[in-house]
Coordinates of C-alpha atoms in Angstrom, one line a residue:
X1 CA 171.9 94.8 31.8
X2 CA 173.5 96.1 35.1
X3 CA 174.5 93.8 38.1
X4 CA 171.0 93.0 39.7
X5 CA 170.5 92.3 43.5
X6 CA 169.2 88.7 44.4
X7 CA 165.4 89.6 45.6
X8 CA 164.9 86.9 48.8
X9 CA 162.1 85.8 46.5
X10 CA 164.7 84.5 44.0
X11 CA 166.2 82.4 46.4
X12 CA 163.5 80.7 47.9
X13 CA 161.5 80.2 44.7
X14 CA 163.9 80.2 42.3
X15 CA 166.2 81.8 40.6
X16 CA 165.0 84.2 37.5
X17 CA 167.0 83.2 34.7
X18 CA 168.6 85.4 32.3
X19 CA 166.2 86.9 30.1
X20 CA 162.5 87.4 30.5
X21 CA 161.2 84.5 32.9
X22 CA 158.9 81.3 31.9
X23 CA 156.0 82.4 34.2
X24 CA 155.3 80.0 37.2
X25 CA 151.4 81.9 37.2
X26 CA 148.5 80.9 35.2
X27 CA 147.8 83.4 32.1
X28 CA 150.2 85.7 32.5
X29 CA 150.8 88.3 29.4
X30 CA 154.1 89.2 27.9
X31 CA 153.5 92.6 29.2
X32 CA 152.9 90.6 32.9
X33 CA 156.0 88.7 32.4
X34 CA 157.9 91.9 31.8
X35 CA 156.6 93.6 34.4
X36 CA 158.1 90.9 37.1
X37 CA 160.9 90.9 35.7
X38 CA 161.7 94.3 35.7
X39 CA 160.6 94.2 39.1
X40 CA 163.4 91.2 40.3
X41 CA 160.4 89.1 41.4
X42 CA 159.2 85.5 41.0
X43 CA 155.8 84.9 39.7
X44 CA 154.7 82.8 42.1
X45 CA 150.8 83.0 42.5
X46 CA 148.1 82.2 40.1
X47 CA 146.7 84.7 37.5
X48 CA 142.7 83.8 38.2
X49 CA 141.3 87.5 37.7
X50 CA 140.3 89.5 34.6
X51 CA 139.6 93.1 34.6
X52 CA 136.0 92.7 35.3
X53 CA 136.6 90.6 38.0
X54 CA 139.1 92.6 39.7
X55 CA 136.6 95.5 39.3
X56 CA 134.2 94.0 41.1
X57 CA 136.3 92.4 43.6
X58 CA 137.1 96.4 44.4
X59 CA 133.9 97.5 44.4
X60 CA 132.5 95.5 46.7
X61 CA 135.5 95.4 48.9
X62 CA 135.2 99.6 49.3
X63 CA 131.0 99.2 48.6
X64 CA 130.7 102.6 49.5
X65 CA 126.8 103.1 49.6
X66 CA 126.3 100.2 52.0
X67 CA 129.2 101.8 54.0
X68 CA 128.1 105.5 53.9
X69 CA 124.3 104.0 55.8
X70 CA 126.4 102.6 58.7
X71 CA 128.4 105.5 59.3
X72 CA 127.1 108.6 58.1
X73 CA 125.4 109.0 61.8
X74 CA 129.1 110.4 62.7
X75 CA 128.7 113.1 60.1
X76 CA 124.8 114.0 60.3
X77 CA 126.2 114.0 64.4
X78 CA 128.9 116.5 62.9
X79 CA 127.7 118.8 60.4
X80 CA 124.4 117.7 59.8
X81 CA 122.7 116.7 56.2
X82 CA 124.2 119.8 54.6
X83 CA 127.6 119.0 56.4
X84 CA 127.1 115.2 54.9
X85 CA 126.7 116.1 51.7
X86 CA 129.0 118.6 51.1
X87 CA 131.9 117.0 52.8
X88 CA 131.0 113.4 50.6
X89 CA 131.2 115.7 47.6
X90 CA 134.6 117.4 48.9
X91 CA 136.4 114.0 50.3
X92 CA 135.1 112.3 47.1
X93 CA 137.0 115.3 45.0
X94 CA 139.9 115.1 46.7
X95 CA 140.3 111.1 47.0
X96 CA 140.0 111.1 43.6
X97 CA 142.8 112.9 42.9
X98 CA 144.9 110.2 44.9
X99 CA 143.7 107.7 43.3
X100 CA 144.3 109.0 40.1
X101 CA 148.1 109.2 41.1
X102 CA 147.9 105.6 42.4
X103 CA 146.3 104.4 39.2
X104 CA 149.3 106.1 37.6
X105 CA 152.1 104.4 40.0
X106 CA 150.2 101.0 40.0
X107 CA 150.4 101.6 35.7
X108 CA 154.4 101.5 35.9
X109 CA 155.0 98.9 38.7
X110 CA 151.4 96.6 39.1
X111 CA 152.9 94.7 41.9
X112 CA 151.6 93.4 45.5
X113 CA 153.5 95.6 47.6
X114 CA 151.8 98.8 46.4
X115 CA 152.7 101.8 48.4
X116 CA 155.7 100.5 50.1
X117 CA 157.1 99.1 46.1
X118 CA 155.9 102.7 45.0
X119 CA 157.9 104.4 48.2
X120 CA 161.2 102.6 47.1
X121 CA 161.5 102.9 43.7
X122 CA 160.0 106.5 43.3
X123 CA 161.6 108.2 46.9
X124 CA 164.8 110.0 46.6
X125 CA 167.9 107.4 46.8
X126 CA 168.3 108.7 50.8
X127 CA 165.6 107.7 52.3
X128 CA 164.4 104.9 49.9
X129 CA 164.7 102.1 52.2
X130 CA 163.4 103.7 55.8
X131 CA 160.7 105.3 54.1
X132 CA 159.5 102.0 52.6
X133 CA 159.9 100.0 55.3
X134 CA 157.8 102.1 57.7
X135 CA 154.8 102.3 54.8
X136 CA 155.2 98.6 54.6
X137 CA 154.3 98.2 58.0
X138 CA 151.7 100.9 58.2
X139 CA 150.2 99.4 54.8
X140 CA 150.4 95.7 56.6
X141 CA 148.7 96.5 60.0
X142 CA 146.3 98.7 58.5
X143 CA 144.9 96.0 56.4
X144 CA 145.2 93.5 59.3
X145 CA 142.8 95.6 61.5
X146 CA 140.7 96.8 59.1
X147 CA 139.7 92.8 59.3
X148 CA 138.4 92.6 62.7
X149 CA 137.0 96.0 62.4
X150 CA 134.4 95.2 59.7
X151 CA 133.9 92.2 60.8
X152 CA 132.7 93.9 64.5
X153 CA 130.4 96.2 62.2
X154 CA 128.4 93.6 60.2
X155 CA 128.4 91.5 63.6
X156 CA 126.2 94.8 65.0
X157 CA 124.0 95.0 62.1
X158 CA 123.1 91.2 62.5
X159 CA 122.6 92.1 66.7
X160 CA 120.5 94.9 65.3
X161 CA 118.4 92.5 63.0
X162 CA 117.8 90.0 65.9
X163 CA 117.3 92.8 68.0
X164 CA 114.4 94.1 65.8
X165 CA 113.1 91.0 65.2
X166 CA 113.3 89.6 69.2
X167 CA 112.7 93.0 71.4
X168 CA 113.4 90.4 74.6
X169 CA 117.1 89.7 73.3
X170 CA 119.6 91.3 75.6
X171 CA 123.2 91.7 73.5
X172 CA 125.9 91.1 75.0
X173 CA 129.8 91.8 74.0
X174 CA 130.7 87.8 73.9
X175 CA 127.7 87.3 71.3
X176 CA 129.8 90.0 69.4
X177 CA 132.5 88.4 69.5
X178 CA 131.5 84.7 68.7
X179 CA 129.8 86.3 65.4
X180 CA 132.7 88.3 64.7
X181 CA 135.0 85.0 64.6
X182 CA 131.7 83.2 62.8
X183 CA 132.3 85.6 59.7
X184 CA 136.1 85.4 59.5
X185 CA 135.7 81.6 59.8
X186 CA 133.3 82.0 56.5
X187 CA 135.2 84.4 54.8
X188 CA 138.2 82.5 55.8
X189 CA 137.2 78.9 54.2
X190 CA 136.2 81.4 50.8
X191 CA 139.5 82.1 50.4
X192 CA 141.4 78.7 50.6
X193 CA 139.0 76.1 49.5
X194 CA 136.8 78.0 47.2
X195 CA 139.5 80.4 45.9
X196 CA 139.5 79.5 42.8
X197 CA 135.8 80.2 42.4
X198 CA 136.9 83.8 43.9
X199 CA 137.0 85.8 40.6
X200 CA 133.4 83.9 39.7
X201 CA 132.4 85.3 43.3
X202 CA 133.3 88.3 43.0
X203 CA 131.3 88.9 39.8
X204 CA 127.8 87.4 41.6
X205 CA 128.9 90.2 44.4
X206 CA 128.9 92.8 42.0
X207 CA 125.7 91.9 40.2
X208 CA 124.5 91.7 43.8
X209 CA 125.8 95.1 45.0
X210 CA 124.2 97.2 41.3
X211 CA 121.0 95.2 42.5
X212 CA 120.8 95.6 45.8
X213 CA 121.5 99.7 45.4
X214 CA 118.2 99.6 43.8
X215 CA 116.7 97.6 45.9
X216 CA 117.1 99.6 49.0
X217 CA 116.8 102.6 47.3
X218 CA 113.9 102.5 45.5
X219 CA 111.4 101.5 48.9
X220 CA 113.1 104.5 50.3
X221 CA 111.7 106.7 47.6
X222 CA 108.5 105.3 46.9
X223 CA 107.3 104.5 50.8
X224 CA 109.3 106.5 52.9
X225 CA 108.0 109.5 54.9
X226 CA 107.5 112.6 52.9
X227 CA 110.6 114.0 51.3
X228 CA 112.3 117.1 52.9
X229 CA 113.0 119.4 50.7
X230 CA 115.9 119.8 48.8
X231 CA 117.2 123.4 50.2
X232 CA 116.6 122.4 53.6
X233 CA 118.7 119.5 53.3
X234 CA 121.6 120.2 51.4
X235 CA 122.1 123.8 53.1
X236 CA 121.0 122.2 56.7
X237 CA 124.3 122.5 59.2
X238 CA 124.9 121.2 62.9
X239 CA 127.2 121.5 65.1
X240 CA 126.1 118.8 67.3
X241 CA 129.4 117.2 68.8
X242 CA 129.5 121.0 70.6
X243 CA 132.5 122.6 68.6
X244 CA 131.8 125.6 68.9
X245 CA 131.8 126.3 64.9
X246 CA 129.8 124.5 62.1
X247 CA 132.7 124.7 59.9
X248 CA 134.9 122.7 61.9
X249 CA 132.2 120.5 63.0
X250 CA 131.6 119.8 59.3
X251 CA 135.2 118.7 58.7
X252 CA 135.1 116.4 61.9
X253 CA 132.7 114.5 59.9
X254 CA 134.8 113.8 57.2
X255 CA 135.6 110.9 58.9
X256 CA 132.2 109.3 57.4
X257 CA 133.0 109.6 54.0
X258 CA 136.8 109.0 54.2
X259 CA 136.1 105.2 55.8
X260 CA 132.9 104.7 53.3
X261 CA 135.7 105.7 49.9
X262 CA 138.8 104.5 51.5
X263 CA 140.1 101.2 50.3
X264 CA 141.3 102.0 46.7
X265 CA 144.6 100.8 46.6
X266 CA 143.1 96.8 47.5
X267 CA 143.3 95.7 43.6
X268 CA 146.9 96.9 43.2
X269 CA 148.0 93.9 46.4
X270 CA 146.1 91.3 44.0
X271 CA 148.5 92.9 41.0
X272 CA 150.4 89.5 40.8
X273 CA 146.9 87.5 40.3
X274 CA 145.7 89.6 37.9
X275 CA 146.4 89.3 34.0
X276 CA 147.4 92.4 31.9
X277 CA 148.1 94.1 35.2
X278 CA 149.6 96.9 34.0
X279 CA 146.5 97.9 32.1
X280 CA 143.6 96.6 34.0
X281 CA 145.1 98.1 37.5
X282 CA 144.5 101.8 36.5
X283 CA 141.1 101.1 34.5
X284 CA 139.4 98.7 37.8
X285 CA 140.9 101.8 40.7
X286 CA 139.0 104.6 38.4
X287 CA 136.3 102.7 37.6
X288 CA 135.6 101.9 40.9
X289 CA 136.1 105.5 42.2
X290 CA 133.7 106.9 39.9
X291 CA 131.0 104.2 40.7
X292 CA 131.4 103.7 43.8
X293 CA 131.5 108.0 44.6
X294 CA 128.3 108.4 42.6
X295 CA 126.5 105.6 44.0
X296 CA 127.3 107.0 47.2
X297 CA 126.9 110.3 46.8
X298 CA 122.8 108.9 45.6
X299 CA 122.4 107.3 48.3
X300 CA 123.6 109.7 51.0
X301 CA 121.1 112.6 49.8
X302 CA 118.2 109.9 49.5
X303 CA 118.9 108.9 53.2
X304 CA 119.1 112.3 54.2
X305 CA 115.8 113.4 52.5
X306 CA 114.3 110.4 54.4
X307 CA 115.9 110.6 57.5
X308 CA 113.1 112.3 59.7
X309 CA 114.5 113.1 63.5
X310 CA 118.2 112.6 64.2
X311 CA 117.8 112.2 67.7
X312 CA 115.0 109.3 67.4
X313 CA 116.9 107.4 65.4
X314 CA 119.6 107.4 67.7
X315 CA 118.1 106.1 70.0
X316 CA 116.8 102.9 68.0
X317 CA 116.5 100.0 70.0
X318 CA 118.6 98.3 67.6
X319 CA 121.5 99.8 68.0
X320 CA 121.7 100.7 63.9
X321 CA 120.4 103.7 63.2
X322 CA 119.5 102.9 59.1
X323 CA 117.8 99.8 60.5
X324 CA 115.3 102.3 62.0
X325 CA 115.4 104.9 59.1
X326 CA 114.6 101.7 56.8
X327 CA 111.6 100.8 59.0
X328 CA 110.1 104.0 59.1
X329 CA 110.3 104.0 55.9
X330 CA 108.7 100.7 54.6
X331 CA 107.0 99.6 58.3
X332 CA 107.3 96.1 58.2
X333 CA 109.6 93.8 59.9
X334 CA 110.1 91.4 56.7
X335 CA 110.9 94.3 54.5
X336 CA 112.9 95.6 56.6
X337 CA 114.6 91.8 57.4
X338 CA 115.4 91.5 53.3
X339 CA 117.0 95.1 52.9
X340 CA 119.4 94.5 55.9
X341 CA 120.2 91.1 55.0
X342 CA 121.6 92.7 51.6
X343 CA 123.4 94.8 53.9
X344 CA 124.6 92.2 55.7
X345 CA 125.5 89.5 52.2
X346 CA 127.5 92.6 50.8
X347 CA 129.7 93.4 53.8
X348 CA 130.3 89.6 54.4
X349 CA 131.6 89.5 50.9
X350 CA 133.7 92.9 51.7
X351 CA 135.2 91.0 54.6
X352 CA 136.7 88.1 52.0
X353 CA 138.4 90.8 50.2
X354 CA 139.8 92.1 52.6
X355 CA 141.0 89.4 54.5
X356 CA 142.5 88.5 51.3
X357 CA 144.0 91.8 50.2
X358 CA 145.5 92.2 53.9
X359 CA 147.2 88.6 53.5
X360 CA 148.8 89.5 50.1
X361 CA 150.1 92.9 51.1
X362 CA 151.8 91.1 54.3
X363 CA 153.1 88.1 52.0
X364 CA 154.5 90.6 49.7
X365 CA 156.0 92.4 52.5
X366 CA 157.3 89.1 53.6
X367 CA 158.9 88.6 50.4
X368 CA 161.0 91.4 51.1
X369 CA 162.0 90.5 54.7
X370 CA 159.8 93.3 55.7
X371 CA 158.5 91.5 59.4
X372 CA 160.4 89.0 61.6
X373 CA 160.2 85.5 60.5
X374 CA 159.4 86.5 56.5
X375 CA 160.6 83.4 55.8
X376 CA 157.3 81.5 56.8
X377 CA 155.1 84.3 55.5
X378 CA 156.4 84.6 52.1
X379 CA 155.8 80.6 52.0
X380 CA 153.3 79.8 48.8
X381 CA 151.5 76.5 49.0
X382 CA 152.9 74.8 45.6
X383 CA 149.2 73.3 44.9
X384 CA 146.8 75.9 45.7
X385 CA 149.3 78.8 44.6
X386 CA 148.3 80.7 47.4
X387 CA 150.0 82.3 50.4
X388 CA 148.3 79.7 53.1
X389 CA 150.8 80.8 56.1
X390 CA 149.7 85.0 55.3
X391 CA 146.1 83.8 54.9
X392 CA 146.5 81.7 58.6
X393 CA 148.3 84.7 60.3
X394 CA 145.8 87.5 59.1
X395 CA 142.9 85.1 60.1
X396 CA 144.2 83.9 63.7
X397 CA 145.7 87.5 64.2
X398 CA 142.1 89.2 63.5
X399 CA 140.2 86.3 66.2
X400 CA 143.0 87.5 68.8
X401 CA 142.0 90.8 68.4
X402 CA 138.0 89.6 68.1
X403 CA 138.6 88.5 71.8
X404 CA 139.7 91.6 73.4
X405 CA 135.9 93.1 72.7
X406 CA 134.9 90.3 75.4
X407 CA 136.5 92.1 78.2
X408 CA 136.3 96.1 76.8
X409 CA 134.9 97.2 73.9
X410 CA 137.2 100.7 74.4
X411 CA 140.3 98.5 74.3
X412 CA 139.2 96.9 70.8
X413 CA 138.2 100.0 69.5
X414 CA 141.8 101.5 70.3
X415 CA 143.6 98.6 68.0
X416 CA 141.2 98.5 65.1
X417 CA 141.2 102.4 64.8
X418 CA 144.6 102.4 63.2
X419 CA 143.2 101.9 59.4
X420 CA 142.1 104.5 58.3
X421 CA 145.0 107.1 59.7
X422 CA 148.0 103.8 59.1
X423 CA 146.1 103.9 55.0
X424 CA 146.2 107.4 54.9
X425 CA 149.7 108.2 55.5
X426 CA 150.6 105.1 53.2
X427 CA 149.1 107.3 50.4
X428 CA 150.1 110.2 51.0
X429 CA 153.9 108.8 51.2
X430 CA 154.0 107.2 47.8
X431 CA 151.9 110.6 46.2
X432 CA 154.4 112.4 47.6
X433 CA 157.7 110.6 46.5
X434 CA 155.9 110.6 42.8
X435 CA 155.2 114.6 42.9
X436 CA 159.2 115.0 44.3
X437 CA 160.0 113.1 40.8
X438 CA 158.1 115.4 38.9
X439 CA 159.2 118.5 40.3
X440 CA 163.0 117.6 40.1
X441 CA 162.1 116.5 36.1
X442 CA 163.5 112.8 37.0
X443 CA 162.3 110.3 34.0
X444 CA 159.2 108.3 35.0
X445 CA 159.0 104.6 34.2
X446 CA 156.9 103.3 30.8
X447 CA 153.3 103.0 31.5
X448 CA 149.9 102.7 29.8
X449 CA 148.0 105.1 31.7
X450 CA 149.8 108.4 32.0
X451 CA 148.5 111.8 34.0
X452 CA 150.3 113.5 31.1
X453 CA 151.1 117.4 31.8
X454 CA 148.1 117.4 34.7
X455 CA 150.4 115.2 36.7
X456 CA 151.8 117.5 39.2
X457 CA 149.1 119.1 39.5
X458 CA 147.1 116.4 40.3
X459 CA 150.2 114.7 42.7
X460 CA 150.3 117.9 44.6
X461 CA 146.3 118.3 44.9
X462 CA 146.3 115.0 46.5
X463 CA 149.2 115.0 48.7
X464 CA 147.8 118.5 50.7
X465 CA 144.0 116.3 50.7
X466 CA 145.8 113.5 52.3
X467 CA 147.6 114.8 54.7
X468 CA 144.6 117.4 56.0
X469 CA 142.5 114.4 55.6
X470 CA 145.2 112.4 57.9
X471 CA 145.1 115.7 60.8
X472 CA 141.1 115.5 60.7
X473 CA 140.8 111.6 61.6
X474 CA 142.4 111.7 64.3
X475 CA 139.7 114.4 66.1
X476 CA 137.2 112.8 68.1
X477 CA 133.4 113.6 67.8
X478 CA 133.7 116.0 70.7
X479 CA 135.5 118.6 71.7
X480 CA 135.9 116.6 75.5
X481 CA 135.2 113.0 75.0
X482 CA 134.3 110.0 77.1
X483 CA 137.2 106.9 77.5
X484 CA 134.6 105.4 75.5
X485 CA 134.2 108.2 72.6
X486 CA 137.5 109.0 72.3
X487 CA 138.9 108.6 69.3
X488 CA 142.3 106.4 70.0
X489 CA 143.9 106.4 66.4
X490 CA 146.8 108.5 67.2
X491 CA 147.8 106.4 69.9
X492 CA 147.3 103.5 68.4
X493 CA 149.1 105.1 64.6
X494 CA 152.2 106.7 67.4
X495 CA 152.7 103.5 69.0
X496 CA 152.8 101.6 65.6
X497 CA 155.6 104.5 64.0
X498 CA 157.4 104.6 67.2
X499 CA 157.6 100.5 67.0
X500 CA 158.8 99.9 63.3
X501 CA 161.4 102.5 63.8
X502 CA 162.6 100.9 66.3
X503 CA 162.9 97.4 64.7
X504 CA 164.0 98.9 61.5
X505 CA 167.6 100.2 63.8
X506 CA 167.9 97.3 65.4
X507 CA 166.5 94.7 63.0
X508 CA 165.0 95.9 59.8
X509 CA 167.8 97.8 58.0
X510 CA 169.9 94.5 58.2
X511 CA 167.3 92.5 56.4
X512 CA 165.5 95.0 55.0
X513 CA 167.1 96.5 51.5
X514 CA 163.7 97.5 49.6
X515 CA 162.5 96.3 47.0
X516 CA 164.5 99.2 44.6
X517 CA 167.2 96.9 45.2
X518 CA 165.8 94.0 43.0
X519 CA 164.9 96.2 39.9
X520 CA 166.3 95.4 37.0
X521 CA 167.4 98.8 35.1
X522 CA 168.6 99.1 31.8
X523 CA 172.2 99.9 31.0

């Protein structure tokens, strides 16, 4: 073997010995065992999930058809039910391409960094280390806000239920806010004390998720309003945020599908409690994309074909507009209440996973003295086997945020909008450096699931989706918006850049060296 960096995981867990490494984690493989050590890392957390639990645990993390009712009001605003459709189908294409490439990556290196891992070892040798520590960061913060975020969503569709069962309750922000912190508390003690129930979880949430698609579906079939027909809704286009051209107006509402299908890479940051990693990765990322696209794409052209007038469900007194569209379809309050309320169980449990995936990525990030005072973060509690100080920080770093909502809603909404843009570029980073590998013929590490000759082809196809997809988000949903409808991702994505650059010259590129550093390569 040739000389091998010391990973800072080495020396504050251990030192790897020579030769493949007794495994500190529960059931891990040979193949898992290889695998880290390739990689110059310590196992250091506990192997609880199997494939199927790690495809559920992704599924209902993304849960795109409970996703695409709260948000597809921005598309049907933009582009209307054709424009909806159509784009779903076209973001759906074109994610899948990326996540065929990740599925790829996450086949020859199944570790909990993901993109910023994929960034160093695949990049050319240059720019290696800045590249990957500026995705690490992106990759870290946009996980961390994504937590508050979802959590201020499912807060609104519980306002909305109280709201539709009380007309005389008057919202206000701090109710918001005090719910919001109520669910991360929740999903918070789910991933400590009841973690190692998690995988058992997860399954119950999946069963939940098939059964709750049917049950919201079917009342919207068989009791809501008269169908419209097919032709006027798929080939149905608006221009209603004013753009002056349906087309563009179409593509402004991509942002509805992108945020109901984003969210694919959150398996590969639980690679490391995962057995047969390098297998099950690939299979649970595909899976899930082909589920979760087609049990979207059913129940986006069901709610469109039920949807009635835009501008009346709007202006629901709840607040939610498929809180309305569910009532006028069923009309009653109690069957109205248990729909929701699946709504509601199903993006509770997406806000455990994600409050877990966000901790992992910033322990692994940690690990590789990617964020000032690693050394604490990388910590893993000897009994539980689980990053306790990540888990603490994501949690108390999500309530901080939780709290600015009290005193503007427009100021919260300018931090949490960095997710989708900060995960964007992540992905379009590492699809990138893979595609520059294939195009200058460079060998490609072992792996079980290979693209095979359609490789390029498919690296390329997502790297130009990504990146238009990363231009598009950052439109708002008007050509001259409000302080209030603006949409603040690029300042928020700029000032985020602008920042980690800066700490990597004065800070980061002295503690920083990537994880490349740590791999073990043959002589």
């Amino acid at each position: 073997m040739m000389s091998h960096t010391k990973s800072p995981a080495d020396s504050e867990a251990g030192e790897i010995p020579d030769g493949l490494p007794s495994t500190i984690a529960d059931g891990s493989t040979p193949l898992d065992k290889a695998d880290m050590y390739r990689m110059g890392k310590t196992p250091q957390l506990h192997r609880n999930f199997r494939f199927f639990s790690i495809f559920g645990f992704t599924m209902v993390l993304m849960q795109t058809w409970e996703t695409e009712l709260n948000v597809s009001v921005f598309g049907l605003v933009n582009g209307g039910t054709g424009g909806v459709i159509w784009v779903y189908l076209g973001a759906f294409l074109g994610l899948f391409f990326a996540i065929l490439t990740m599925a790829e990556m996450a086949s020859m290196a199944p570790t909990t960094g993901g993109q910023y891992h994929w960034v160093s070892e695949f990049a050319p040798r240059s720019s290696q280390r800045f590249l990957s520590f500026i995705v690490g960061w992106l990759s870290v913060l946009g996980w961390q806000v994504g937590n508050p975020a979802i959590c201020f969503l499912l807060a609104q569709q519980i306002q909305g239920l109280v709201i539709l069962n009380n007309p005389s309750y008057v919202p206000e922000r701090w109710h918001l806010t005090l719910l919001v912190i109520a669910i991360l508390t929740v999903c918070m003690v789910l991933n400590t004390l009841l973690y190692r129930a998690l995988p058992l979880l997860e399954t119950l949430a999946l069963v939940l998720h098939t059964a709750g698609f049917l049950a919201v579906l079917i009342p919207l079939w068989t009791m809501g309003p008269k169908l419209q027909s097919a032709h006027d809704v798929f080939f149905t286009f608006a221009d209603g945020g004013g753009w002056g051209n349906t087309g563009l107006s179409c593509l402004v509402g991509i942002l509805s599908p992108i945020f109901s299908l984003l969210g694919p890479d959150s398996a590969t940051h639980m690679a490391e409690e995962l057995q047969d990693a390098s297998k099950s990765l690939p299979r649970a990322m595909i899976a899930t994309a082909l589920l979760n696209g087609v049990s979207g794409f059913v129940m986006v052209v069901t709610y469109c074909m039920v949807l009635g007038d835009l501008e009346s469900v709007l202006q629901t007194p709840t607040m939610i507009p498929f809180i309305q569209v569910f009532y006028n379809a069923v009309g009653s309050y109690g069957g109205v209440t248990a729909m929701t309320c699946i709504m509601i169980i199903m993006a509770s449990c997406g806000v455990v996973n994600n409050i877990a995936t966000s901790s992992r990525q910033l322990w692994a990030f940690a690990r590789d003295r990617g964020v000032p005072f690693s050394g604490w973060f990388a910590k893993v509690h000897p009994r539980f086997g689980l990053p306790l100080n990540a888990l603490g920080a994501s949690y108390v770093f999500a309530v901080l945020l939780s709290l600015i909502n009290i005193g503007s809603t427009v100021a919260f909404n300018i931090l949490t909008s960095l997710g989708v843009g900060a995960l964007l570029s992540s992905y379009a980073i590492s699809c990138g450096c893979i595609a520059v590998k294939r195009i200058r013929h460079e060998p490609l590490l072992p792996r079980s699931f290979d693209l095979g000759r359609t490789g390029l082809v498919i690296n390329v196809l997502s790297v130009l989706f990504l990146v238009f997809t990363f231009i598009m988000t950052f439109f708002p949903p008007v050509p001259e918006p409000t302080l209030e409808m603006m949409n603040w991702s690029i300042l928020v994505y700029g000032t985020v850049v602008v920042f980690s650059v800066v700490y990597y010259i004065v800070r980061g590129r002295l503690r920083y060296a990537g994880p490349v550093e740590y791999v073990r390569k043959s002589a």
